[in-house]
Amino acid sequence: MPVFDYDPPERFVAGALGQPGARHFFLQARAEGRLTTVALEKLQVAALAGRLDELLDEVQRLSGGAAHVPALAPADLTDDAPLDLPLSEDFRVGTMALAWDAEKSQVVIEAQEIVGDEDDEDDDDTADPAVLRVRISAGAARAFTQRALQIVAAGRPPCPLCGQPLDAAGHVCVRLNGYRGGEAAS
């Protein structure tokens, strides 16, 4: 199992390439001349950002303010630069995990490769998945979250009625099409 370990990275960001509606999302970690790029879904980026904020808020609450967790991203940690090139996907993310290392006052983020893809005939069920493991400060985690949420929000605007993304070519809103979320189809 290859483990891409960054403790700490020089840079850890979420990014997207492509036009809204056809974007590809990535996490990138860089340190000491190494660059790891993993692909994931937009919803995974949003979930990671949301859970990171929740984790940091909970650490702050449980520590009674003793933990050094900023409420907002420190301005000096803001990273608005594009993804590093060349962009070469190391693996596609399946599951992610978060933890707080109280001893080092760091967030630990792990992104694990999808294994057992039904479409991959050469897949070995005994193969261990690759893992991207990143350890970052609470301030860097807030900055990551801020950027990730901006990346997610930069896509297609949501329909004000159903919340689904609006397409430039048009949108068939389920709320205006007689569909009711609580009813089962017959």
mmCIF file of C-alpha atoms in Angstrom:
data_model
loop_
_atom_site.group_PDB
_atom_site.id
_atom_site.type_symbol
_atom_site.label_atom_id
_atom_site.label_comp_id
_atom_site.label_asym_id
_atom_site.label_seq_id
_atom_site.Cartn_x
_atom_site.Cartn_y
_atom_site.Cartn_z
ATOM 1 C CA MET A 1 0.000 0.000 0.000
ATOM 2 C CA PRO A 2 1.629 3.243 -1.064
ATOM 3 C CA VAL A 3 1.243 5.929 1.584
ATOM 4 C CA PHE A 4 1.780 9.515 0.508
ATOM 5 C CA ASP A 5 2.622 11.086 3.865
ATOM 6 C CA TYR A 6 2.945 14.854 4.406
ATOM 7 C CA ASP A 7 3.819 15.991 7.932
ATOM 8 C CA PRO A 8 3.342 18.908 7.336
ATOM 9 C CA PRO A 9 2.979 19.771 3.658
ATOM 10 C CA GLU A 10 4.263 23.021 2.201
ATOM 11 C CA ARG A 11 0.885 23.218 0.468
ATOM 12 C CA PHE A 12 -2.393 21.309 0.809
ATOM 13 C CA VAL A 13 -5.347 22.497 -1.279
ATOM 14 C CA ALA A 14 -8.525 21.483 -3.038
ATOM 15 C CA GLY A 15 -8.952 22.564 -6.628
ATOM 16 C CA ALA A 16 -11.045 22.061 -9.729
ATOM 17 C CA LEU A 17 -10.397 22.076 -13.449
ATOM 18 C CA GLY A 18 -12.927 22.501 -16.226
ATOM 19 C CA GLN A 19 -16.140 24.389 -16.811
ATOM 20 C CA PRO A 20 -19.015 24.380 -14.295
ATOM 21 C CA GLY A 21 -21.055 21.265 -14.861
ATOM 22 C CA ALA A 22 -18.026 19.366 -16.164
ATOM 23 C CA ARG A 23 -15.389 20.094 -13.527
ATOM 24 C CA HIS A 24 -12.929 17.584 -12.089
ATOM 25 C CA PHE A 25 -11.988 17.978 -8.420
ATOM 26 C CA PHE A 26 -8.630 17.280 -6.804
ATOM 27 C CA LEU A 27 -6.710 17.411 -3.545
ATOM 28 C CA GLN A 28 -3.026 18.302 -3.829
ATOM 29 C CA ALA A 29 -0.249 18.014 -1.284
ATOM 30 C CA ARG A 30 3.290 19.252 -1.897
ATOM 31 C CA ALA A 31 6.495 19.109 0.140
ATOM 32 C CA GLU A 32 10.220 18.726 -0.433
ATOM 33 C CA GLY A 33 9.908 18.382 -4.211
ATOM 34 C CA ARG A 34 7.102 15.791 -4.012
ATOM 35 C CA LEU A 35 3.605 16.407 -5.357
ATOM 36 C CA THR A 36 0.615 14.131 -4.802
ATOM 37 C CA THR A 37 -2.659 14.743 -6.631
ATOM 38 C CA VAL A 38 -5.782 12.697 -5.937
ATOM 39 C CA ALA A 39 -9.141 12.964 -7.680
ATOM 40 C CA LEU A 40 -12.466 13.077 -5.857
ATOM 41 C CA GLU A 41 -16.051 14.171 -6.281
ATOM 42 C CA LYS A 42 -17.410 17.670 -5.652
ATOM 43 C CA LEU A 43 -19.564 16.311 -2.819
ATOM 44 C CA GLN A 44 -16.481 14.787 -1.191
ATOM 45 C CA VAL A 45 -14.732 18.174 -1.249
ATOM 46 C CA ALA A 46 -17.800 19.824 0.320
ATOM 47 C CA ALA A 47 -18.119 17.068 2.937
ATOM 48 C CA LEU A 48 -14.431 17.264 3.846
ATOM 49 C CA ALA A 49 -14.605 21.045 4.271
ATOM 50 C CA GLY A 50 -17.757 20.828 6.388
ATOM 51 C CA ARG A 51 -16.425 18.050 8.620
ATOM 52 C CA LEU A 52 -13.104 19.881 9.071
ATOM 53 C CA ASP A 53 -14.920 22.965 10.342
ATOM 54 C CA GLU A 54 -17.069 20.825 12.652
ATOM 55 C CA LEU A 55 -13.997 19.013 13.997
ATOM 56 C CA LEU A 56 -12.153 22.260 14.719
ATOM 57 C CA ASP A 57 -15.208 23.813 16.383
ATOM 58 C CA GLU A 58 -15.599 20.720 18.559
ATOM 59 C CA VAL A 59 -11.912 20.709 19.534
ATOM 60 C CA GLN A 60 -12.199 24.359 20.539
ATOM 61 C CA ARG A 61 -15.391 23.706 22.507
ATOM 62 C CA LEU A 62 -14.093 20.632 24.329
ATOM 63 C CA SER A 63 -10.783 22.291 25.200
ATOM 64 C CA GLY A 64 -12.605 25.239 26.753
ATOM 65 C CA GLY A 65 -10.607 27.563 24.530
ATOM 66 C CA ALA A 66 -7.245 26.053 25.511
ATOM 67 C CA ALA A 67 -6.620 24.591 22.046
ATOM 68 C CA HIS A 68 -5.167 27.064 19.583
ATOM 69 C CA VAL A 69 -7.900 26.828 16.959
ATOM 70 C CA PRO A 70 -8.672 30.012 15.023
ATOM 71 C CA ALA A 71 -12.341 30.740 14.350
ATOM 72 C CA LEU A 72 -11.472 31.928 10.840
ATOM 73 C CA ALA A 73 -8.693 31.172 8.376
ATOM 74 C CA PRO A 74 -5.596 33.288 9.092
ATOM 75 C CA ALA A 75 -5.054 35.710 6.200
ATOM 76 C CA ASP A 76 -1.395 34.698 5.798
ATOM 77 C CA LEU A 77 -2.461 31.086 5.105
ATOM 78 C CA THR A 78 -4.882 31.963 2.298
ATOM 79 C CA ASP A 79 -3.946 30.154 -0.929
ATOM 80 C CA ASP A 80 -5.761 31.246 -4.077
ATOM 81 C CA ALA A 81 -3.130 29.965 -6.524
ATOM 82 C CA PRO A 82 -4.098 27.397 -9.161
ATOM 83 C CA LEU A 83 -3.306 23.711 -8.766
ATOM 84 C CA ASP A 84 0.336 22.767 -9.326
ATOM 85 C CA LEU A 85 1.251 21.432 -12.754
ATOM 86 C CA PRO A 86 1.814 18.981 -14.248
ATOM 87 C CA LEU A 87 -1.454 17.517 -13.021
ATOM 88 C CA SER A 88 -1.026 13.770 -12.725
ATOM 89 C CA GLU A 89 -3.683 11.863 -10.764
ATOM 90 C CA ASP A 90 -2.110 9.407 -8.297
ATOM 91 C CA PHE A 91 -5.453 7.780 -7.435
ATOM 92 C CA ARG A 92 -9.200 8.373 -7.026
ATOM 93 C CA VAL A 93 -10.452 8.857 -3.462
ATOM 94 C CA GLY A 94 -13.029 6.494 -2.021
ATOM 95 C CA THR A 95 -13.139 7.082 1.718
ATOM 96 C CA MET A 96 -11.763 9.847 3.899
ATOM 97 C CA ALA A 97 -11.060 10.119 7.604
ATOM 98 C CA LEU A 98 -10.311 13.001 9.963
ATOM 99 C CA ALA A 99 -8.702 13.051 13.375
ATOM 100 C CA TRP A 100 -7.333 15.555 15.859
ATOM 101 C CA ASP A 101 -3.829 14.868 17.204
ATOM 102 C CA ALA A 102 -4.013 16.633 20.575
ATOM 103 C CA GLU A 103 -0.332 16.010 21.307
ATOM 104 C CA LYS A 104 0.806 17.901 18.203
ATOM 105 C CA SER A 105 -2.283 20.156 17.888
ATOM 106 C CA GLN A 106 -2.748 19.033 14.295
ATOM 107 C CA VAL A 107 -5.527 17.788 12.082
ATOM 108 C CA VAL A 108 -4.858 14.462 10.386
ATOM 109 C CA ILE A 109 -6.609 13.956 7.048
ATOM 110 C CA GLU A 110 -6.541 10.628 5.255
ATOM 111 C CA ALA A 111 -7.902 10.034 1.774
ATOM 112 C CA GLN A 112 -7.974 6.380 0.751
ATOM 113 C CA GLU A 113 -8.022 5.033 -2.786
ATOM 114 C CA ILE A 114 -11.123 3.348 -4.183
ATOM 115 C CA VAL A 115 -10.486 -0.382 -4.470
ATOM 116 C CA GLY A 116 -12.547 -3.203 -5.893
ATOM 117 C CA ASP A 117 -13.954 -1.283 -8.864
ATOM 118 C CA GLU A 118 -16.366 -3.626 -10.643
ATOM 119 C CA ASP A 119 -15.194 -2.364 -14.049
ATOM 120 C CA ASP A 120 -11.527 -3.226 -13.371
ATOM 121 C CA GLU A 121 -11.021 -6.856 -14.401
ATOM 122 C CA ASP A 122 -7.351 -6.821 -13.396
ATOM 123 C CA ASP A 123 -8.167 -5.699 -9.838
ATOM 124 C CA ASP A 124 -6.619 -7.835 -7.117
ATOM 125 C CA ASP A 125 -9.019 -8.033 -4.153
ATOM 126 C CA THR A 126 -6.063 -8.475 -1.778
ATOM 127 C CA ALA A 127 -4.331 -5.252 -2.884
ATOM 128 C CA ASP A 128 -4.110 -2.559 -0.239
ATOM 129 C CA PRO A 129 -5.385 0.871 -1.258
ATOM 130 C CA ALA A 130 -3.101 3.868 -1.589
ATOM 131 C CA VAL A 131 -3.487 6.554 1.090
ATOM 132 C CA LEU A 132 -2.820 10.276 1.135
ATOM 133 C CA ARG A 133 -2.117 11.294 4.763
ATOM 134 C CA VAL A 134 -1.703 14.968 5.593
ATOM 135 C CA ARG A 135 -1.028 16.574 8.981
ATOM 136 C CA ILE A 136 -1.790 20.292 9.154
ATOM 137 C CA SER A 137 -2.245 22.966 11.796
ATOM 138 C CA ALA A 138 -5.696 24.160 12.803
ATOM 139 C CA GLY A 139 -5.058 27.443 10.965
ATOM 140 C CA ALA A 140 -4.055 25.602 7.780
ATOM 141 C CA ALA A 141 -7.196 23.462 8.115
ATOM 142 C CA ARG A 142 -9.369 26.596 8.319
ATOM 143 C CA ALA A 143 -7.610 27.991 5.240
ATOM 144 C CA PHE A 144 -8.122 24.678 3.401
ATOM 145 C CA THR A 145 -11.824 24.760 4.305
ATOM 146 C CA GLN A 146 -12.249 28.358 3.126
ATOM 147 C CA ARG A 147 -10.698 27.576 -0.268
ATOM 148 C CA ALA A 148 -12.580 24.269 -0.644
ATOM 149 C CA LEU A 149 -15.942 25.928 -0.008
ATOM 150 C CA GLN A 150 -15.114 28.653 -2.549
ATOM 151 C CA ILE A 151 -14.184 25.995 -5.140
ATOM 152 C CA VAL A 152 -17.461 24.127 -4.556
ATOM 153 C CA ALA A 153 -19.529 27.339 -4.699
ATOM 154 C CA ALA A 154 -17.905 28.410 -7.982
ATOM 155 C CA GLY A 155 -19.914 25.840 -9.914
ATOM 156 C CA ARG A 156 -23.346 26.128 -11.454
ATOM 157 C CA PRO A 157 -25.791 28.139 -9.343
ATOM 158 C CA PRO A 158 -28.532 26.127 -7.617
ATOM 159 C CA CYS A 159 -32.191 26.315 -8.600
ATOM 160 C CA PRO A 160 -34.001 28.417 -5.968
ATOM 161 C CA LEU A 161 -36.836 25.874 -5.854
ATOM 162 C CA CYS A 162 -35.228 22.427 -5.904
ATOM 163 C CA GLY A 163 -31.567 23.164 -5.190
ATOM 164 C CA GLN A 164 -30.308 21.178 -8.195
ATOM 165 C CA PRO A 165 -27.669 22.844 -10.393
ATOM 166 C CA LEU A 166 -28.945 25.111 -13.156
ATOM 167 C CA ASP A 167 -27.633 24.289 -16.631
ATOM 168 C CA ALA A 168 -26.984 26.919 -19.299
ATOM 169 C CA ALA A 169 -29.082 24.819 -21.689
ATOM 170 C CA GLY A 170 -32.060 24.835 -19.342
ATOM 171 C CA HIS A 171 -33.346 23.148 -16.218
ATOM 172 C CA VAL A 172 -36.302 20.870 -15.630
ATOM 173 C CA CYS A 173 -37.185 21.600 -12.035
ATOM 174 C CA VAL A 174 -38.698 18.637 -10.226
ATOM 175 C CA ARG A 175 -40.626 21.012 -7.972
ATOM 176 C CA LEU A 176 -42.459 22.421 -10.989
ATOM 177 C CA ASN A 177 -42.965 19.019 -12.590
ATOM 178 C CA GLY A 178 -45.479 17.645 -10.091
ATOM 179 C CA TYR A 179 -42.929 15.524 -8.214
ATOM 180 C CA ARG A 180 -43.312 15.309 -4.437
ATOM 181 C CA GLY A 181 -40.318 14.047 -2.481
ATOM 182 C CA GLY A 182 -42.327 12.025 0.045
ATOM 183 C CA GLU A 183 -44.393 9.998 -2.412
ATOM 184 C CA ALA A 184 -43.239 6.680 -3.788
ATOM 185 C CA ALA A 185 -43.471 6.076 -7.514
ATOM 186 C CA SER A 186 -46.013 3.474 -8.572
#
